[in-house]
mmCIF file of C-alpha atoms in Angstrom:
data_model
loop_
_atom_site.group_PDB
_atom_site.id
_atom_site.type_symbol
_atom_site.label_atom_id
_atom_site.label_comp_id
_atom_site.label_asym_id
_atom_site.label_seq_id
_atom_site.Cartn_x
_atom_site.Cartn_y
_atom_site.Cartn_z
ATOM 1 C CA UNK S 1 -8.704 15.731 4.895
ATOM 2 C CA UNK S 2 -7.292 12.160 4.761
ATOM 3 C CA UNK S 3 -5.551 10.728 1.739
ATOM 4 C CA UNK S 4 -8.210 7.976 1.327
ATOM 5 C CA UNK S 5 -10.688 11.130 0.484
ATOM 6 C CA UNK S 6 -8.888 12.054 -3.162
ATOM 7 C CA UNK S 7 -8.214 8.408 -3.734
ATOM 8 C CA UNK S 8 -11.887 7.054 -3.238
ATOM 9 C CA UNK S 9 -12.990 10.069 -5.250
ATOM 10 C CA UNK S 10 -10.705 9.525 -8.028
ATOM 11 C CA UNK S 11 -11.064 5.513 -7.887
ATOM 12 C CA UNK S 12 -14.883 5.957 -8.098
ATOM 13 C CA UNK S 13 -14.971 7.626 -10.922
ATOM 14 C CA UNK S 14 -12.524 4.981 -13.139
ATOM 15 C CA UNK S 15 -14.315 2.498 -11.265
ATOM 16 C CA UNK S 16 -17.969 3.764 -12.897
ATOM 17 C CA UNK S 17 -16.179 4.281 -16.311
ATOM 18 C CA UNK S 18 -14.452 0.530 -16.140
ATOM 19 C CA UNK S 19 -17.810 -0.906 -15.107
ATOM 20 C CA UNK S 20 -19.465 0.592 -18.026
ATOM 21 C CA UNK S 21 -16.841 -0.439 -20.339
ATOM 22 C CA UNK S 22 -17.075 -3.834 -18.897
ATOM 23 C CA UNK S 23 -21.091 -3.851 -19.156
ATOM 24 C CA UNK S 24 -20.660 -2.387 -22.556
ATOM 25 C CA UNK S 25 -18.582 -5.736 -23.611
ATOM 26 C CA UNK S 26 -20.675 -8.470 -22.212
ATOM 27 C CA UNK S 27 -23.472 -7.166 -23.905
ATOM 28 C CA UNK S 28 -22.166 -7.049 -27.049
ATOM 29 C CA UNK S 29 -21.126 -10.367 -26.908
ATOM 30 C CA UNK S 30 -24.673 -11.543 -25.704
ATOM 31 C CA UNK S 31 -25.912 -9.748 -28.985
ATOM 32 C CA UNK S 32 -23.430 -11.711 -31.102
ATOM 33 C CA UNK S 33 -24.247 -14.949 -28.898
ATOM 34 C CA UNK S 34 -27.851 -15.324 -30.793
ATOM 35 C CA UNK S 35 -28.531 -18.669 -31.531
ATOM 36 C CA UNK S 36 -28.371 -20.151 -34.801
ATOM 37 C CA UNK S 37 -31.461 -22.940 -35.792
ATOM 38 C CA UNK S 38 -30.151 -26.567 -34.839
ATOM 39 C CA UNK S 39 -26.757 -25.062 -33.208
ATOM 40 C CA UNK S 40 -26.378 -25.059 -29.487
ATOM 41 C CA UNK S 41 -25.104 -22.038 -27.195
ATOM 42 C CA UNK S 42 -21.916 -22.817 -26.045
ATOM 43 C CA UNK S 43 -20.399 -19.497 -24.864
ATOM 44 C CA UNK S 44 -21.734 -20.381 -21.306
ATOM 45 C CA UNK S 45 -24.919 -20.071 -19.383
ATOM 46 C CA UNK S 46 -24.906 -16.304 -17.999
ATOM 47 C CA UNK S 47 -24.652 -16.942 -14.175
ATOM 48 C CA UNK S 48 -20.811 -17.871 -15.328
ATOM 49 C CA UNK S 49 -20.945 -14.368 -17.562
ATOM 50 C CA UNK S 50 -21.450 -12.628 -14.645
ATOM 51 C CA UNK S 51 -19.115 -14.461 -12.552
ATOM 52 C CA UNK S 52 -16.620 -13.762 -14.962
ATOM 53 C CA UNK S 53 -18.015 -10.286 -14.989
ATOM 54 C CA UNK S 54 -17.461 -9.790 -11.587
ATOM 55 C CA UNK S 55 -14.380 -10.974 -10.927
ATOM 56 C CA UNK S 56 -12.790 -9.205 -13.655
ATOM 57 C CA UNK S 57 -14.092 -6.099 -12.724
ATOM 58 C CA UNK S 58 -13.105 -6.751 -8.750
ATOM 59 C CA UNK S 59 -9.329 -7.160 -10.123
ATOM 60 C CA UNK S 60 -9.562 -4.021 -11.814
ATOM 61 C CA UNK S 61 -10.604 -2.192 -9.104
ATOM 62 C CA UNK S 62 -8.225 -3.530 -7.674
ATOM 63 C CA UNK S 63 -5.553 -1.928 -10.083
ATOM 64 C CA UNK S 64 -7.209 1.398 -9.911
ATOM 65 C CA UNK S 65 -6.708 1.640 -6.115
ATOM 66 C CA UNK S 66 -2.963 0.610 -6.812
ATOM 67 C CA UNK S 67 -2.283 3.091 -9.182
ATOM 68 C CA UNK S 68 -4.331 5.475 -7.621
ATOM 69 C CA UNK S 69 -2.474 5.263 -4.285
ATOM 70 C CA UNK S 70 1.121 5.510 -5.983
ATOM 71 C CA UNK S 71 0.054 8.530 -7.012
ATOM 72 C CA UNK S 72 -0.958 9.810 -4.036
ATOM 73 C CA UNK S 73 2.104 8.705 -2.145
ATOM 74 C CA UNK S 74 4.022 10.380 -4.762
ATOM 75 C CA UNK S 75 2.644 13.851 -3.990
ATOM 76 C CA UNK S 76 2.894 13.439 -0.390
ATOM 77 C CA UNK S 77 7.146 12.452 -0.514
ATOM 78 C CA UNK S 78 7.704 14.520 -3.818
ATOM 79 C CA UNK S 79 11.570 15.964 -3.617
ATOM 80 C CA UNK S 80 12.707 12.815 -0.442
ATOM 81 C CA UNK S 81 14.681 10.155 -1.481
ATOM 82 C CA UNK S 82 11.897 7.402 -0.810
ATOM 83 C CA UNK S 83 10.002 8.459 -3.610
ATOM 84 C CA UNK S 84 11.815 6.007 -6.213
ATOM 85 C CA UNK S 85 10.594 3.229 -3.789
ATOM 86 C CA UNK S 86 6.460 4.418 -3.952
ATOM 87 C CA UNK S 87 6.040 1.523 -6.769
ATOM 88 C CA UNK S 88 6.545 -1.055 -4.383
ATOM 89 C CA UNK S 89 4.934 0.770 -1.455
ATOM 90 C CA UNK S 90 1.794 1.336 -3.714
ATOM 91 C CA UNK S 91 1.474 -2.467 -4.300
ATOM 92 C CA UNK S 92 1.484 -3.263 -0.312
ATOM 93 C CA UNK S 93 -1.575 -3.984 1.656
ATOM 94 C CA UNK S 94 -2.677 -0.686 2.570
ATOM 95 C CA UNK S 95 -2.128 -0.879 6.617
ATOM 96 C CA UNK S 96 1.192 -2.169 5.874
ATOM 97 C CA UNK S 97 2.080 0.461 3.246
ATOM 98 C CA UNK S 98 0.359 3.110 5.785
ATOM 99 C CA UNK S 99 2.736 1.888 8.245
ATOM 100 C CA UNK S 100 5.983 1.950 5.881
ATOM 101 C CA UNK S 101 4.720 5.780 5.101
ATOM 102 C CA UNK S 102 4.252 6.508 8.444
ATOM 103 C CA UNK S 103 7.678 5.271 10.314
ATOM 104 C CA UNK S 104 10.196 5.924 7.604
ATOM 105 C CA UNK S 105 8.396 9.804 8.117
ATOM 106 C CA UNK S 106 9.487 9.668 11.627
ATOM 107 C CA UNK S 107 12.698 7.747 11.383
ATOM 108 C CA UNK S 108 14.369 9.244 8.731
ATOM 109 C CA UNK S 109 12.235 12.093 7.289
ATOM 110 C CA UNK S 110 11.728 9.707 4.466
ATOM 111 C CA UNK S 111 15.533 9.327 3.225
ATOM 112 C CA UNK S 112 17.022 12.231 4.458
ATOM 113 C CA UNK S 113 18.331 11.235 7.111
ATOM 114 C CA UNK S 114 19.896 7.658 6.415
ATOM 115 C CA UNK S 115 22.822 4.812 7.823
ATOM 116 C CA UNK S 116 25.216 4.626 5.450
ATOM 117 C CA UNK S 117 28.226 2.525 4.471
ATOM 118 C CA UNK S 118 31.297 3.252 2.614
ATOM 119 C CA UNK S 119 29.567 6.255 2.025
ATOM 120 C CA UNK S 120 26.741 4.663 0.486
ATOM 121 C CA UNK S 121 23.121 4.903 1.374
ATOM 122 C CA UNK S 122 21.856 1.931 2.982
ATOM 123 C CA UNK S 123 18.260 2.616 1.967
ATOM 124 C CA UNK S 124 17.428 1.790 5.452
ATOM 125 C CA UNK S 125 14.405 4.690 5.960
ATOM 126 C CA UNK S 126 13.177 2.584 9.140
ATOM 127 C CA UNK S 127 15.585 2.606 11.726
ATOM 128 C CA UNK S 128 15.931 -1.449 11.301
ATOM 129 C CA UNK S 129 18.662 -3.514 13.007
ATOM 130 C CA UNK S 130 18.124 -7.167 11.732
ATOM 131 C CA UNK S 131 21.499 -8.312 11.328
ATOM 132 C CA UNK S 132 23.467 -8.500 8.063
ATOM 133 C CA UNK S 133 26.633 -9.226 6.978
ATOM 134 C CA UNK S 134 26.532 -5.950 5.998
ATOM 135 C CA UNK S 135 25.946 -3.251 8.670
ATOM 136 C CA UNK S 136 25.420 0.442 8.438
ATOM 137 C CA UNK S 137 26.022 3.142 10.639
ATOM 138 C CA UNK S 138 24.706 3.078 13.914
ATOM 139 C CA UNK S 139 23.993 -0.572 13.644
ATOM 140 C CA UNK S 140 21.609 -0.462 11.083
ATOM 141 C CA UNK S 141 20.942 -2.790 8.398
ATOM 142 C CA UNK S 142 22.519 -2.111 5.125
ATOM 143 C CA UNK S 143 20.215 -3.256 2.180
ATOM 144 C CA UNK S 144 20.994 -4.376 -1.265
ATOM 145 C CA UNK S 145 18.652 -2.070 -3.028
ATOM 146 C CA UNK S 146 14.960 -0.559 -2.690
ATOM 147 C CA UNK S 147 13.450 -3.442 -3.320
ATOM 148 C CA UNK S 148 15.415 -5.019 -0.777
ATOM 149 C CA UNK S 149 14.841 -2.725 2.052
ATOM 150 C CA UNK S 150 10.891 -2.535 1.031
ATOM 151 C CA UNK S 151 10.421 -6.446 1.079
ATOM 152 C CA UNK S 152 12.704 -6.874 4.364
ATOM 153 C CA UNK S 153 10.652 -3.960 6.280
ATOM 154 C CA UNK S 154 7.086 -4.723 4.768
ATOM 155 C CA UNK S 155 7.539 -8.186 5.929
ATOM 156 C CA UNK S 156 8.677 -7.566 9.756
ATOM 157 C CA UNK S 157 5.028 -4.978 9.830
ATOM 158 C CA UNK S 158 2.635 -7.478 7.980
ATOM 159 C CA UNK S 159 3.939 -10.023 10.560
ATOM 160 C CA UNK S 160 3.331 -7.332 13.634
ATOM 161 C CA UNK S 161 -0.149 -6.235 11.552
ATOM 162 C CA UNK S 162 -1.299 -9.936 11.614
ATOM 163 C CA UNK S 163 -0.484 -10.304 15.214
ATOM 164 C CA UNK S 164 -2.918 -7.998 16.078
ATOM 165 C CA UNK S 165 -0.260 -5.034 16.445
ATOM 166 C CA UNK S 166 -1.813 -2.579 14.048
ATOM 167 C CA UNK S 167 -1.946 0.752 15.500
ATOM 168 C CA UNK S 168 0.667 3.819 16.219
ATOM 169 C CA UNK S 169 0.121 3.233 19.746
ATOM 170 C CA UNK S 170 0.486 -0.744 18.765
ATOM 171 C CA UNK S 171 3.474 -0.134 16.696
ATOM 172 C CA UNK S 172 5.650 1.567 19.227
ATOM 173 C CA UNK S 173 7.377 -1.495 19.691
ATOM 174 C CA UNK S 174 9.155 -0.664 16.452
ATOM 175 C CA UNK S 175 10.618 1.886 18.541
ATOM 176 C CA UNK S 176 11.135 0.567 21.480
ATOM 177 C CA UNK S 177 11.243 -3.463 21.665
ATOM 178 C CA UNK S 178 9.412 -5.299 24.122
ATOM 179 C CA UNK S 179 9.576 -2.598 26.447
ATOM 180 C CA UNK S 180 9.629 0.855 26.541
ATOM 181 C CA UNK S 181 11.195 1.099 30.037
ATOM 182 C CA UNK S 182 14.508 2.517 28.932
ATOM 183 C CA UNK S 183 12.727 5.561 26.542
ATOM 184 C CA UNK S 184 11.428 8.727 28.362
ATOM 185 C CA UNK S 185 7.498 8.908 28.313
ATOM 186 C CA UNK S 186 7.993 12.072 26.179
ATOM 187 C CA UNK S 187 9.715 10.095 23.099
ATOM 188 C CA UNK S 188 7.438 7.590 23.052
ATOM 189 C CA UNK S 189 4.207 9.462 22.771
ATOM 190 C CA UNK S 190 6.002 11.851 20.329
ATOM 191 C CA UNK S 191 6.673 9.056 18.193
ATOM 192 C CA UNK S 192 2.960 7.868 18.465
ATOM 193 C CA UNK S 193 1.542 11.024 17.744
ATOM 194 C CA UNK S 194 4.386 11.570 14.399
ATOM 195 C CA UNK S 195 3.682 8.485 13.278
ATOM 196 C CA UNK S 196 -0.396 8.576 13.683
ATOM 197 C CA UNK S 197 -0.445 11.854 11.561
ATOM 198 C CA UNK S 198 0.705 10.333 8.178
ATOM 199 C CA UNK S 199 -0.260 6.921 9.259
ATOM 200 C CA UNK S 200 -4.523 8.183 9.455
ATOM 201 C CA UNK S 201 -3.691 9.898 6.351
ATOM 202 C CA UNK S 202 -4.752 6.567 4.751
ATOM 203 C CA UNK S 203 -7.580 6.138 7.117
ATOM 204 C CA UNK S 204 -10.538 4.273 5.288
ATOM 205 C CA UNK S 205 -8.676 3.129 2.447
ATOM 206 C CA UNK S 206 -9.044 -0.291 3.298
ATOM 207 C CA UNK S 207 -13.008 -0.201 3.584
ATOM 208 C CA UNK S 208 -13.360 0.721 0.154
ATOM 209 C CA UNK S 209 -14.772 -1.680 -1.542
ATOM 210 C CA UNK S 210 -16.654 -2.087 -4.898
ATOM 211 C CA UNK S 211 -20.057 -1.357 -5.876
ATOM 212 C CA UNK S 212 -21.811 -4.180 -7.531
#
């Protein structure tokens, strides 16, 4: 069952209690809106109430899916060492946070196996080899800090994502470059098939959308 199952579930369910709260609070300020004799309405006209209704409630649910997907991430790579970066996974588009799931799974078994320098993890979960001045082993990049390693790596796959490249058998290139002539046929379709089962994990998460 894919991860987009438990959070659509959960996320419906704040999503009917935040649109009652919210339905709750415009009509209680209707009621309080009544007009007095010779005194003009002038909290709006209620198309832009429900505008405003609307787009409030469309940036919670927006926040609910957020939170609600850090938590799921946070079950799935409970006890790795990219768990301290889920905060800034959670807050990716979902494809692209799929994706940097997915391929630090594969390269790195989430953290556990990383580059290093001095001694020092790199935080490089990805197997990327944009060059720095500073370099980890096995000429990989060395980043400053989570942050840093989610921003550089989110980038690179929203730019592959937007160019159309936006599947595990797509995203292969991550593995191989611009051609996969130099990798056995074995590798390569074991690193589609590893990186397809965590990346369909969030299969349908990007669909969900509101009910009005």
């Amino acid at each position: 069952m894919s991860l987009s199952f438990f959070i659509q579930k959960d996320a419906s369910e704040k999503i009917a209690y935040e649109l009652g709260r919210s339905e709750n609070k415009m009509l209680a300020q209707r009621l309080t809106q009544v007009k007095v004799l010779g005194q003009e309405n002038k909290q709006g006209e209620p198309a832009e109430e429900i505008d405003t209704f609307v787009l409030e409630t469309l940036k919670r649910f927006e926040q609910i899916k957020k939170e609600d997907l850090e938590e799921e991430i946070n079950k799935m790579v409970d006890g790795y060492p990219i768990k301290k970066m889920t905060p800034l996974i959670a807050q990716l588009d979902t494809r692209v946070a799929a994706f940097v799931i997915a391929i630090a799974k594969k390269e790195s078994n989430w953290g556990k196996r990383v580059p290093v320098l001095e001694g020092e993890d790199c935080f490089n979960y990805w197997g990327y080899r944009g060059i720095r001045d500073r370099m980890g082993t096995g000429g990989h990049t060395c980043f400053d800090s989570p942050r840093d390693a989610v921003e550089t790596v989110s980038r690179r796959i929203n730019d592959l994502v937007q160019a159309e490249i936006d599947t595990p058998q797509e995203m292969v290139i991550w593995k191989c470059g611009s051609s996969c002539a130099g990798h056995s046929e074995y590798s390569v379709e074991k690193w589609i098939s590893d990186v397809e089962m965590y990346f369909e994990k969030f299969d349908g998460m990007e669909e969900e959308k509101p009910q009005a």
